[in-house]
Short mmCIF file of C-alpha atoms in Angstrom, two decimals:
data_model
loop_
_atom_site.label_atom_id
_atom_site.label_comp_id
_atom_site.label_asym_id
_atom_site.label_seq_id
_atom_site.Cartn_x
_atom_site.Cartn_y
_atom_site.Cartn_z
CA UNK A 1 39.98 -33.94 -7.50
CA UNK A 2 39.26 -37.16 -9.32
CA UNK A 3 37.65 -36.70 -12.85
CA UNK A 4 34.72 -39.27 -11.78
CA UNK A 5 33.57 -37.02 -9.36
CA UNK A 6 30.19 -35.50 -11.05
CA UNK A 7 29.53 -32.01 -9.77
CA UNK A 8 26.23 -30.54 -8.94
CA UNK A 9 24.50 -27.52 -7.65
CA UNK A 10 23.61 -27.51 -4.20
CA UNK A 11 20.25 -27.27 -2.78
CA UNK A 12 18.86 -24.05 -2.94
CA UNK A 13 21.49 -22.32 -5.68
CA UNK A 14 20.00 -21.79 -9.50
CA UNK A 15 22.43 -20.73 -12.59
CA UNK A 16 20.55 -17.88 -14.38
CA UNK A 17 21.58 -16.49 -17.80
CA UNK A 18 20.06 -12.98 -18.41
CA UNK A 19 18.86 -12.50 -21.92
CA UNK A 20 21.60 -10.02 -22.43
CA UNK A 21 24.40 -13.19 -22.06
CA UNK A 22 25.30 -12.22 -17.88
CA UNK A 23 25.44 -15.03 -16.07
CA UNK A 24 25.29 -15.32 -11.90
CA UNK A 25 24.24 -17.70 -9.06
CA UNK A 26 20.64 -17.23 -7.34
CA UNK A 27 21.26 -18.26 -3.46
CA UNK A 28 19.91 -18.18 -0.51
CA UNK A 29 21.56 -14.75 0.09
CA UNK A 30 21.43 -13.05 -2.64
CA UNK A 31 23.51 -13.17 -6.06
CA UNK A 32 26.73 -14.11 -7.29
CA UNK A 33 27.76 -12.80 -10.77
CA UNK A 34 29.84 -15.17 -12.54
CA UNK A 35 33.06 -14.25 -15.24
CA UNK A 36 32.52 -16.12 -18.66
CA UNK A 37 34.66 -19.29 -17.61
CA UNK A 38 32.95 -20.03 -14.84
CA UNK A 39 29.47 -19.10 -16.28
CA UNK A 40 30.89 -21.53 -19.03
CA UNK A 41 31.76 -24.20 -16.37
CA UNK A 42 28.62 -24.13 -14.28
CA UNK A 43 26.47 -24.68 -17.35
CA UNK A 44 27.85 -27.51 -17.54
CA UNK A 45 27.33 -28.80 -14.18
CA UNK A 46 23.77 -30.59 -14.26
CA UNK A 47 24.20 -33.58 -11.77
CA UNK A 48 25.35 -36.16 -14.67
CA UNK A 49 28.17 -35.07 -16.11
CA UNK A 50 32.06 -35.73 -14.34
CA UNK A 51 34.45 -33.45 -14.05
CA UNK A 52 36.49 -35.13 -16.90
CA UNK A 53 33.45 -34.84 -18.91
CA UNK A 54 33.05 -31.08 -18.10
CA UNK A 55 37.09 -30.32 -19.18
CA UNK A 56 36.27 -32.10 -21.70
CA UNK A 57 33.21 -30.53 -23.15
CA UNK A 58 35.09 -26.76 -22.18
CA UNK A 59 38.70 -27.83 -24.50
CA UNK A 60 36.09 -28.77 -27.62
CA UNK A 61 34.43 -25.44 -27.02
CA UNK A 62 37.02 -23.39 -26.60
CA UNK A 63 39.97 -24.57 -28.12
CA UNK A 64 42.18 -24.19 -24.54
CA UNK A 65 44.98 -26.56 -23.47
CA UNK A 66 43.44 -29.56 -21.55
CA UNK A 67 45.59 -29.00 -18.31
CA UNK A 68 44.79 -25.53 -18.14
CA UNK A 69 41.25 -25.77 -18.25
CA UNK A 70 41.22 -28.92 -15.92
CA UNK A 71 42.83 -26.81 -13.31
CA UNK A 72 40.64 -23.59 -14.16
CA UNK A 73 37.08 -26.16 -13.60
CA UNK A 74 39.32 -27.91 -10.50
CA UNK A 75 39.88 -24.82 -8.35
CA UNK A 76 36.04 -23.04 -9.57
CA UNK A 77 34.74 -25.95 -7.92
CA UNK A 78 37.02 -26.31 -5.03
CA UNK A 79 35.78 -22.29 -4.38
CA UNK A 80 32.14 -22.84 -4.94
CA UNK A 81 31.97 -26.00 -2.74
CA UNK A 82 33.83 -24.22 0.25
CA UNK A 83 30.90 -21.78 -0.62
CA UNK A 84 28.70 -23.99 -0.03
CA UNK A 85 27.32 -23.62 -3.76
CA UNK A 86 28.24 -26.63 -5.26
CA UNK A 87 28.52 -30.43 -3.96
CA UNK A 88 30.72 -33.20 -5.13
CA UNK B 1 21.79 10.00 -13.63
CA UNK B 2 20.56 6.86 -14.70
CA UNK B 3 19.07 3.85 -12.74
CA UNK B 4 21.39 0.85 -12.59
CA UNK B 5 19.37 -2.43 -12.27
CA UNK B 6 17.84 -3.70 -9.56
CA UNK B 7 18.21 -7.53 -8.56
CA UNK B 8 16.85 -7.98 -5.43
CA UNK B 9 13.03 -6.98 -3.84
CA UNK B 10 12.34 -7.48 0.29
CA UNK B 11 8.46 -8.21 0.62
CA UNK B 12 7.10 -7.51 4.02
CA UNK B 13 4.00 -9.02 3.70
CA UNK B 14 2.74 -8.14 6.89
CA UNK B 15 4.18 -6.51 10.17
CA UNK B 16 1.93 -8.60 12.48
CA UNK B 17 4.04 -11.56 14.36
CA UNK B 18 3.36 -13.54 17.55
CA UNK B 19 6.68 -13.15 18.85
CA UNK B 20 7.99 -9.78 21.09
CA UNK B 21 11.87 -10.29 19.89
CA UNK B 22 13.24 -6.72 20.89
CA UNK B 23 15.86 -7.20 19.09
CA UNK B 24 13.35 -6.47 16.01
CA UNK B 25 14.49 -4.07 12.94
CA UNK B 26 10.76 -3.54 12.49
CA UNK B 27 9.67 -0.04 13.26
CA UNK B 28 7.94 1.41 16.41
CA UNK B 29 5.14 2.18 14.88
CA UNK B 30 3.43 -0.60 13.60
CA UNK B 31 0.50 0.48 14.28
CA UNK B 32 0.25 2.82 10.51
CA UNK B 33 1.08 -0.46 8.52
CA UNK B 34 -2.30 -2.38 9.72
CA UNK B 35 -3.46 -1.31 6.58
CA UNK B 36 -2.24 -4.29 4.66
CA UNK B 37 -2.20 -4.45 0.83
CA UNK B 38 -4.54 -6.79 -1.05
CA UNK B 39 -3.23 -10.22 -2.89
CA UNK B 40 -3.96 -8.86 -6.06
CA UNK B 41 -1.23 -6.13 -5.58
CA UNK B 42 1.66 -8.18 -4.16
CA UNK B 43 1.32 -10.29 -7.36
CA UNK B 44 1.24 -7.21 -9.52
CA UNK B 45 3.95 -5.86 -7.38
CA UNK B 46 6.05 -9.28 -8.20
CA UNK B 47 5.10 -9.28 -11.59
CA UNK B 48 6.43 -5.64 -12.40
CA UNK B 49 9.58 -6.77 -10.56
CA UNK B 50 10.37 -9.84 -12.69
CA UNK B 51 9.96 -6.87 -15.68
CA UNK B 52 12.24 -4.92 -14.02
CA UNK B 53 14.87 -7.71 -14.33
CA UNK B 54 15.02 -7.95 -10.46
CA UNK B 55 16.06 -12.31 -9.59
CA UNK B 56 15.64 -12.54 -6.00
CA UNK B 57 12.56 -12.15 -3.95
CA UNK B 58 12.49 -12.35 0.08
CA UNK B 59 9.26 -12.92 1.45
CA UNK B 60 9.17 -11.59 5.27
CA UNK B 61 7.89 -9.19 7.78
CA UNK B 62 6.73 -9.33 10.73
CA UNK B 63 5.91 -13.44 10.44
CA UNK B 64 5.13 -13.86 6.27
CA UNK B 65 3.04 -16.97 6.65
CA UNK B 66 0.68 -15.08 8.48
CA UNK B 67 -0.41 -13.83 5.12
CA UNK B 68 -3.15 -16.72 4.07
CA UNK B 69 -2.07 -16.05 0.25
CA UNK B 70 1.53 -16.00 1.05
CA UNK B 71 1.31 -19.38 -1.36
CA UNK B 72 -0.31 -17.65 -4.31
CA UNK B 73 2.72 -14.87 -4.12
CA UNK B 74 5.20 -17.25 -4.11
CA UNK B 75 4.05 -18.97 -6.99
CA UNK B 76 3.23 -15.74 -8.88
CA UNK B 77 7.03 -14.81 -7.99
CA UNK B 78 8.13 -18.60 -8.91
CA UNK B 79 6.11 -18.66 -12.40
CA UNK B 80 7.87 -15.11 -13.28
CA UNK B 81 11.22 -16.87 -12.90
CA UNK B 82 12.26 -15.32 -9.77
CA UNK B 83 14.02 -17.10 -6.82
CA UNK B 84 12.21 -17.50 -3.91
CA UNK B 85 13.45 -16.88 -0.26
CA UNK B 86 11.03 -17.52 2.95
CA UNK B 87 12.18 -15.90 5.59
CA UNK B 88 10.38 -16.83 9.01
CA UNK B 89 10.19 -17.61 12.31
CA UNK B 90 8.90 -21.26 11.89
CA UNK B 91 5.93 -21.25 14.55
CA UNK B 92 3.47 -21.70 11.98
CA UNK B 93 5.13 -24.00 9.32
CA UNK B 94 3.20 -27.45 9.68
CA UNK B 95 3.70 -30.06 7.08
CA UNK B 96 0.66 -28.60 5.65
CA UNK B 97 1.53 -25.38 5.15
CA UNK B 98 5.43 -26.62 4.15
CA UNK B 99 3.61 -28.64 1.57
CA UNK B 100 1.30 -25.93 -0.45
CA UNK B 101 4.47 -23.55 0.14
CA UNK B 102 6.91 -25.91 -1.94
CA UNK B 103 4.65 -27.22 -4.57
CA UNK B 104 4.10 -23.20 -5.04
CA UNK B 105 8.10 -23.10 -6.06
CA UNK B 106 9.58 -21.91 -2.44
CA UNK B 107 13.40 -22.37 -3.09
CA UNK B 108 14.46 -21.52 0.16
CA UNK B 109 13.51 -21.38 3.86
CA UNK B 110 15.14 -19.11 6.63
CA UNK B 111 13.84 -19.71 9.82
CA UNK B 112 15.31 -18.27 13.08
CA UNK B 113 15.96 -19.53 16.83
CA UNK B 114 16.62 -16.68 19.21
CA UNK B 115 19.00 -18.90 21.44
CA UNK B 116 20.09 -22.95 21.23
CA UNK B 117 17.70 -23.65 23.89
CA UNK B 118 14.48 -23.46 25.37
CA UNK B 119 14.48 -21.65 28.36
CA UNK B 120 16.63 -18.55 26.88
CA UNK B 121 14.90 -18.34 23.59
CA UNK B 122 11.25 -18.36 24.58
CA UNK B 123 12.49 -15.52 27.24
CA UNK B 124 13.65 -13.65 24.24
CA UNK B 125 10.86 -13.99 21.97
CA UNK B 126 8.42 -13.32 24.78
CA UNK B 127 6.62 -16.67 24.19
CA UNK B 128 6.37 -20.41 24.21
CA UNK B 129 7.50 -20.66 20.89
CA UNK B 130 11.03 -22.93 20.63
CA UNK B 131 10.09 -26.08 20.79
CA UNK B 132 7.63 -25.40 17.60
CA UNK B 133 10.53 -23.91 15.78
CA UNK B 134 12.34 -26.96 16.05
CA UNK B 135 9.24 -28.90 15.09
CA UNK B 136 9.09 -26.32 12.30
CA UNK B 137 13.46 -26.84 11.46
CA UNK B 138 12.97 -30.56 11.30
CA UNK B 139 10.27 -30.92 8.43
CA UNK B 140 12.01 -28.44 6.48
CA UNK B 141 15.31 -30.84 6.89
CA UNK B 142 13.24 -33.69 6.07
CA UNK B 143 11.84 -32.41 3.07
CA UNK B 144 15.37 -31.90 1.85
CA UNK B 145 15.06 -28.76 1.18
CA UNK B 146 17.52 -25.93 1.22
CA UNK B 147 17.29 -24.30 5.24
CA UNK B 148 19.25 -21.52 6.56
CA UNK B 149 19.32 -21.22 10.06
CA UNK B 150 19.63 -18.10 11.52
CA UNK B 151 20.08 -16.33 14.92
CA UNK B 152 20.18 -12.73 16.18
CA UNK B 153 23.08 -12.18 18.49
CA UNK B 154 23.04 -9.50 21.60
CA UNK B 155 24.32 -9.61 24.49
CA UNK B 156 21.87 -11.66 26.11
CA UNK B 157 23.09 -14.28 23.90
CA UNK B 158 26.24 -13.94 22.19
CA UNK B 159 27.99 -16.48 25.00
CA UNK B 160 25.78 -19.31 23.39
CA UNK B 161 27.10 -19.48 20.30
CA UNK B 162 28.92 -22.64 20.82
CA UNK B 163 25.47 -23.95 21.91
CA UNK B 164 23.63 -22.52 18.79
CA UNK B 165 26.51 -24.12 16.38
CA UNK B 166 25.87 -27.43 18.30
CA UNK B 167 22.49 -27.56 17.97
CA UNK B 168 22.59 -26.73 13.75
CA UNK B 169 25.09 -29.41 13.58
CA UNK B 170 22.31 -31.66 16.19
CA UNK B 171 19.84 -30.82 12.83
CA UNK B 172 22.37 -31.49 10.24
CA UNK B 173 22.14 -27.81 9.36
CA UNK B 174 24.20 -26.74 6.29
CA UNK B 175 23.75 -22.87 6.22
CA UNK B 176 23.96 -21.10 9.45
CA UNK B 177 23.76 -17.28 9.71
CA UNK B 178 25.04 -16.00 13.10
CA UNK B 179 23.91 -12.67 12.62
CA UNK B 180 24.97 -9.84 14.74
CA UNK B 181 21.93 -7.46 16.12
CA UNK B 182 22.20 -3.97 13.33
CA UNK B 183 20.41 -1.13 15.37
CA UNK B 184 16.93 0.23 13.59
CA UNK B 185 13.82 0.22 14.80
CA UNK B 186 13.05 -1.52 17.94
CA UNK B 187 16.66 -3.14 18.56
CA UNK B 188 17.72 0.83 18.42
CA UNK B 189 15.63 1.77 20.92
CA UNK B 190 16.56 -1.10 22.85
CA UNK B 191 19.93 -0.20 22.14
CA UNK B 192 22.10 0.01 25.16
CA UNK B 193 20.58 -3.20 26.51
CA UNK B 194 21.34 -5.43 23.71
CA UNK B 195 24.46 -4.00 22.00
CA UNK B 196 27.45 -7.08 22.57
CA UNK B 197 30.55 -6.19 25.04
CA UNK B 198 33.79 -6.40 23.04
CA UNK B 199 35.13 -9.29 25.15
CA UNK B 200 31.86 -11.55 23.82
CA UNK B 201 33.35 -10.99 20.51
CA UNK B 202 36.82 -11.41 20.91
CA UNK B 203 35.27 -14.61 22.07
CA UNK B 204 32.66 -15.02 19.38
CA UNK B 205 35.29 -14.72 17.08
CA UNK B 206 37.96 -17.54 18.63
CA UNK B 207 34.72 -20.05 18.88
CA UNK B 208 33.53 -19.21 15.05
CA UNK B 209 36.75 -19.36 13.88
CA UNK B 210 36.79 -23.24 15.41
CA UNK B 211 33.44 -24.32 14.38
CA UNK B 212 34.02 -23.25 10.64
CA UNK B 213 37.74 -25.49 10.98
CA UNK B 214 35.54 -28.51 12.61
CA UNK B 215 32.98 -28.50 10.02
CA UNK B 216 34.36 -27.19 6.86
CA UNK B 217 32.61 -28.94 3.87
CA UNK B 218 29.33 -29.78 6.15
CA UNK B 219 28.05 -26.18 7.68
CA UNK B 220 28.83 -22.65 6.38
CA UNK B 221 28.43 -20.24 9.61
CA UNK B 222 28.30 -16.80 8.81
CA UNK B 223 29.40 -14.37 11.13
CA UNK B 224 29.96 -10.37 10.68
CA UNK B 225 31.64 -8.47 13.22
CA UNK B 226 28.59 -5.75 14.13
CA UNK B 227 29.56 -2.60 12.19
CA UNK B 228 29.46 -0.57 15.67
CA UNK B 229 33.14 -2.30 16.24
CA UNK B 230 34.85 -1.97 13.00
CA UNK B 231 36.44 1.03 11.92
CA UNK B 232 34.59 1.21 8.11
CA UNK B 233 30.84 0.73 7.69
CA UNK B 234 28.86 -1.92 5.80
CA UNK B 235 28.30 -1.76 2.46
CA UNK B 236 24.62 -1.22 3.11
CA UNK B 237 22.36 -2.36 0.59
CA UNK B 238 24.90 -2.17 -2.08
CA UNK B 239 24.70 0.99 -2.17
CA UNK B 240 21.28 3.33 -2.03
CA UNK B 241 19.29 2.25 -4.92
CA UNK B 242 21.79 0.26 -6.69
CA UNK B 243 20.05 -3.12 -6.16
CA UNK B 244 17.91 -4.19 -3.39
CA UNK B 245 14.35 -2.40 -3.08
CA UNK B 246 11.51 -3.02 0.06
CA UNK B 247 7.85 -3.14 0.09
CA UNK B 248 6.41 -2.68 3.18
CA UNK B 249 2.48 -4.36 4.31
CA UNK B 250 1.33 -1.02 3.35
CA UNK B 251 3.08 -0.21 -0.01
CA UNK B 252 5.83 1.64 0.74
CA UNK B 253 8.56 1.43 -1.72
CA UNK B 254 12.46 1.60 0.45
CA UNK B 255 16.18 1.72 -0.34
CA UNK B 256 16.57 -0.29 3.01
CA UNK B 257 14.11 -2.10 4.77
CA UNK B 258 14.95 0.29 7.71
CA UNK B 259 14.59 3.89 5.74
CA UNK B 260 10.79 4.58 6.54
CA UNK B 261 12.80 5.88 9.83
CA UNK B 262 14.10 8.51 7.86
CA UNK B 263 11.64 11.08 8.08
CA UNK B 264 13.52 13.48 5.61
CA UNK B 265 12.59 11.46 2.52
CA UNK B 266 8.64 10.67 1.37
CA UNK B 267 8.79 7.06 0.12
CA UNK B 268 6.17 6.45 -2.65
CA UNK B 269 3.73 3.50 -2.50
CA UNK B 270 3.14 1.10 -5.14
CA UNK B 271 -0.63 1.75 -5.15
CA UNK B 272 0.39 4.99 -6.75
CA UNK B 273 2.61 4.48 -9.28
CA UNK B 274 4.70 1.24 -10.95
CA UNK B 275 7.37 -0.15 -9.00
CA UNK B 276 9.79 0.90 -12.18
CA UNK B 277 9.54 4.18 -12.02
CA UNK B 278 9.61 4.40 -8.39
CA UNK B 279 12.86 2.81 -8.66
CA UNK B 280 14.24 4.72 -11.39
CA UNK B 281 12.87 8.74 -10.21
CA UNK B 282 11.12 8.63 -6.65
CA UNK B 283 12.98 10.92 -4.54
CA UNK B 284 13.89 9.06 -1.62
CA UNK B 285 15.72 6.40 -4.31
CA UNK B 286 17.35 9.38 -5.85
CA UNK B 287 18.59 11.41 -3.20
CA UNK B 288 21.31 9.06 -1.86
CA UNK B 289 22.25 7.30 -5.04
CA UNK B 290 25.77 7.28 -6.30
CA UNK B 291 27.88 9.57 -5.10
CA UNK B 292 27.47 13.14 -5.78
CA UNK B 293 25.33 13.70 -2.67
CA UNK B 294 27.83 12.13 -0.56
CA UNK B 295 29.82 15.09 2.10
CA UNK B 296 33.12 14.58 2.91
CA UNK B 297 35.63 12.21 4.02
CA UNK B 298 33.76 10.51 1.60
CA UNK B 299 32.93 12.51 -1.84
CA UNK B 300 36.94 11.99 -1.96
CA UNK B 301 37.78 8.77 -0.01
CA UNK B 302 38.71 6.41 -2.55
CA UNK B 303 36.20 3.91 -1.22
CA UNK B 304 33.46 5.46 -1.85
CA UNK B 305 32.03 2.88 -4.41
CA UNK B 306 33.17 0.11 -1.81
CA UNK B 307 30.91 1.14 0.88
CA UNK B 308 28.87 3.64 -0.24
CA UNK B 309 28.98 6.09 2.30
CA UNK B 310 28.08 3.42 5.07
CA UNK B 311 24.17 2.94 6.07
CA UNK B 312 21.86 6.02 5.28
CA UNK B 313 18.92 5.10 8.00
CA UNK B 314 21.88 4.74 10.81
CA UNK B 315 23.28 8.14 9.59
CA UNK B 316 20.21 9.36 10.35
CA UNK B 317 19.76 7.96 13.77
CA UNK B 318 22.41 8.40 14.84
CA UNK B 319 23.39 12.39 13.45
CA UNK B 320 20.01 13.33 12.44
CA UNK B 321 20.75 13.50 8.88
CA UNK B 322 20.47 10.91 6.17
CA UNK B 323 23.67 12.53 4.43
CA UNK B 324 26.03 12.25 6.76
CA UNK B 325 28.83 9.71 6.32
CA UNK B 326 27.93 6.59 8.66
CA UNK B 327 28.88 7.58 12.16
CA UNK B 328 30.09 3.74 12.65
CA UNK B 329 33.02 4.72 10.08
CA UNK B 330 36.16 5.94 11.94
CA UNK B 331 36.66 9.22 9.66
CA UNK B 332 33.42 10.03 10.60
CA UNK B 333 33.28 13.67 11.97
CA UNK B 334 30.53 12.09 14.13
CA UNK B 335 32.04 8.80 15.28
CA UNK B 336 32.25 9.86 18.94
CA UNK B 337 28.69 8.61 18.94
CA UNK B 338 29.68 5.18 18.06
CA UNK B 339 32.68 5.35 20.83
CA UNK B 340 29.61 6.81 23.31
CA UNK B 341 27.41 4.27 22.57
CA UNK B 342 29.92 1.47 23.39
CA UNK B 343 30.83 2.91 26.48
CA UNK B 344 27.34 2.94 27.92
CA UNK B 345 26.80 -0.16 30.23
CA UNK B 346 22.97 -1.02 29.26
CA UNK B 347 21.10 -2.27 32.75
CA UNK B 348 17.97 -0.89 31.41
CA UNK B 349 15.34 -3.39 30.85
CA UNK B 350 14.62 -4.64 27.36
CA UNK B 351 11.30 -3.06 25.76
CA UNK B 352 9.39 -6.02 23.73
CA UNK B 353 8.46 -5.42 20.44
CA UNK B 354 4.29 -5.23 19.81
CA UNK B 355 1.51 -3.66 17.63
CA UNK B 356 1.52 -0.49 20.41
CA UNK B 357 4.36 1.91 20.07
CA UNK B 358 6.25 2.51 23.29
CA UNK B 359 5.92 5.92 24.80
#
């Protein structure tokens, strides 16, 4: 994937945080509990920002190797599209 | 033990529908739920659920929008933070009605076709109804909003799946749900005349498995082999009580929106006490949740927390008791049933669902 390409959620899928710090997917069907990195990723996917941005924004945050977390954000959102949860 | 939480609450709003789809998981008698429950409670109900730290509501029934304040629920359930799923099917969703529904906070619509085209579907539902469903599936696409499309497959349809994936791809259809028949209520009594032949699925499958190569990136088609063919059961629900919950029109509170079958278990209303602590102590939540009630090959089958013991309400139908393991798994003492069932060749006619119960 190209880093230009901005993310965003598709229609009808919501990113919830729970007070307690869970994060998951509200869609059509149901729920989809996310780990931390991709609850970390998807926060950051708001229709604006690029995928460079987004690996960007993640390395500053959490102090991880650029090329692993570009390849962490590239196959989340390569898994989540083919879902049908997130467009590009 | 303790009550995990719940995410997800089914709200039959009402059981009455214009359609006769046999294929219906409704029960027979719906007749007892006339007695609807007032506006006032549905948005209590919704309210308590959002406390509860339930996130997803489905709004359905019988036909939802035939509840005049279905648009004051959903935005009760929209202001509380909870996602909002309409599932209907479509003969009453003008632009007007599509209009006060969104700016109310719907998220998303279902709406089902019972076959790709006219002449089969209106035979199915019993009515002159496809041609406003399509009406109904266009100003939902052109209010870009997010659509799944569903249909119920039997055997009276199953060969037209090709046709029902071309005609969601005719409406630009993203989400399509090809959703195999599950036997409560009126599709189990209609049974034997609806269940699929295995050849229409070895076919089913081949076609699905085409369509999803074809249009990967533009339409997601579900399809689930019917649990009667497999050799484990569903995961129903989750598990009993672990996180799905039903109201019924009258107040009922269910593990499964097909357990008021099971007429072992006294489900509690929400007139009579909060939806929390029917939830967390009723009986009927607690008799089948976890494990410890389960009988064997389950108590020690080491996917017990997979599957849960399979579906309680088609234990019951099919055995007569709610804790048995699911006949429809293969180490089911009981499975012969399943096997019976399959063999049966089903030239009895189809009874329609209405208000009246069958005899």
């Amino acid at each position: 994937m190209t880093g230009t390409v901005v993310p965003r959620m598709s229609r009808g899928v919501r990113f919830h945080r729970d007070p307690d710090g869970s994060a998951m997917l509200l869609v059509p069907e149901g729920i989809v509990r996310l780990n931390d990195s991709a609850a970390a990723t998807l926060e950051l996917v708001d229709g604006r920002r690029t995928l460079t941005a987004i690996v960007d924004a993640l390395c500053v945050r959490y102090a991880v190797p650029r090329e692993d977390a570009s390849r962490d954000v590239d196959d989340l959102i390569e898994r989540l599209s083919r879902r049908g949860y997130v467009d590009r | 033990m303790n009550a995990p939480r719940p995410t997800s609450l089914l709200c039959e709003l009402t059981y009455r529908c214009n359609l006769q789809c046999p294929y219906c998981y409704n029960p027979l008698d719906l007749e007892s739920y006339r007695d609807e429950l007032p506006t006032e409670t549905w948005l209590r109900v919704v309210a308590e659920a959002a406390a509860m730290g339930i996130l997803h509501v489905g709004l359905s029934g019988g036909e939802p929008t035939l509840r005049r304040d279905l648009p004051e629920i959903v935005a009760a359930a929209s202001r509380a933070g909870l996602y909002t799923n309409l599932i209907t099917q479509g003969t009453f969703l003008d632009d007007a009605r599509l209009d006060t529904l969104l700016a109310a906070g719907l998220e998303h619509v279902q709406i089902s076709v019972q076959a790709p085209t006219e002449a089969l579907a209106d035979q199915i539902a019993g009515t002159r109804v496809h041609a406003n469903k399509e009406r109904a599936i266009e100003r939902v696409m052109r209010r870009n909003v997010a659509l799944t499309l569903n249909c119920v497959l039997h055997r009276g349809n199953h060969d037209a799946i090709a046709d029902v994936i071309a005609f969601a791809e005719r409406h630009g259809i993203a989400k399509l749900e090809l959703a195999n028949v599950q036997f409560y209520g009126w599709a189990y009594r209609n049974r034997a005349a609806l269940l699929p032949t295995r050849e229409q699925i070895e076919r089913a499958l081949v076609v699905v498995a085409a369509a999803r190569a074809r249009l990967a990136g533009r339409m997601q088609i579900a399809y689930v082999l019917p649990d009667y063919f497999g050799d484990r059961p569903k995961a129903c629900m989750n598990g009993w009580g672990q996180a799905f919950l039903t109201v019924t029109p009258d107040g009922r509170v269910l593990p499964c929106p097909a357990a008021a079958a099971i007429r072992t278990l006294h489900f509690e209303r929400v007139q009579d006490r909060p939806l929390a602590g029917i939830w967390e102590s009723s009986e009927s939540f607690v008799t089948y949740r976890g494990t410890a009630w389960m009988p064997e090959p389950c108590r020690s089958c080491d996917r017990r927390e997979i599957d849960w013991g399979g579906c309680r309400c088609q234990a019951f139908l099919l055995t007569g008791d709610a804790g048995a393991t699911d006949p429809v798994c293969g180490l089911s003492p009981e499975h012969e049933r399943v096997i019976a069932a399959l063999g049966v060749d089903g030239g009895e006619p189809l009874i329609p669902r209405r208000m009246k119960q069958p005899v």
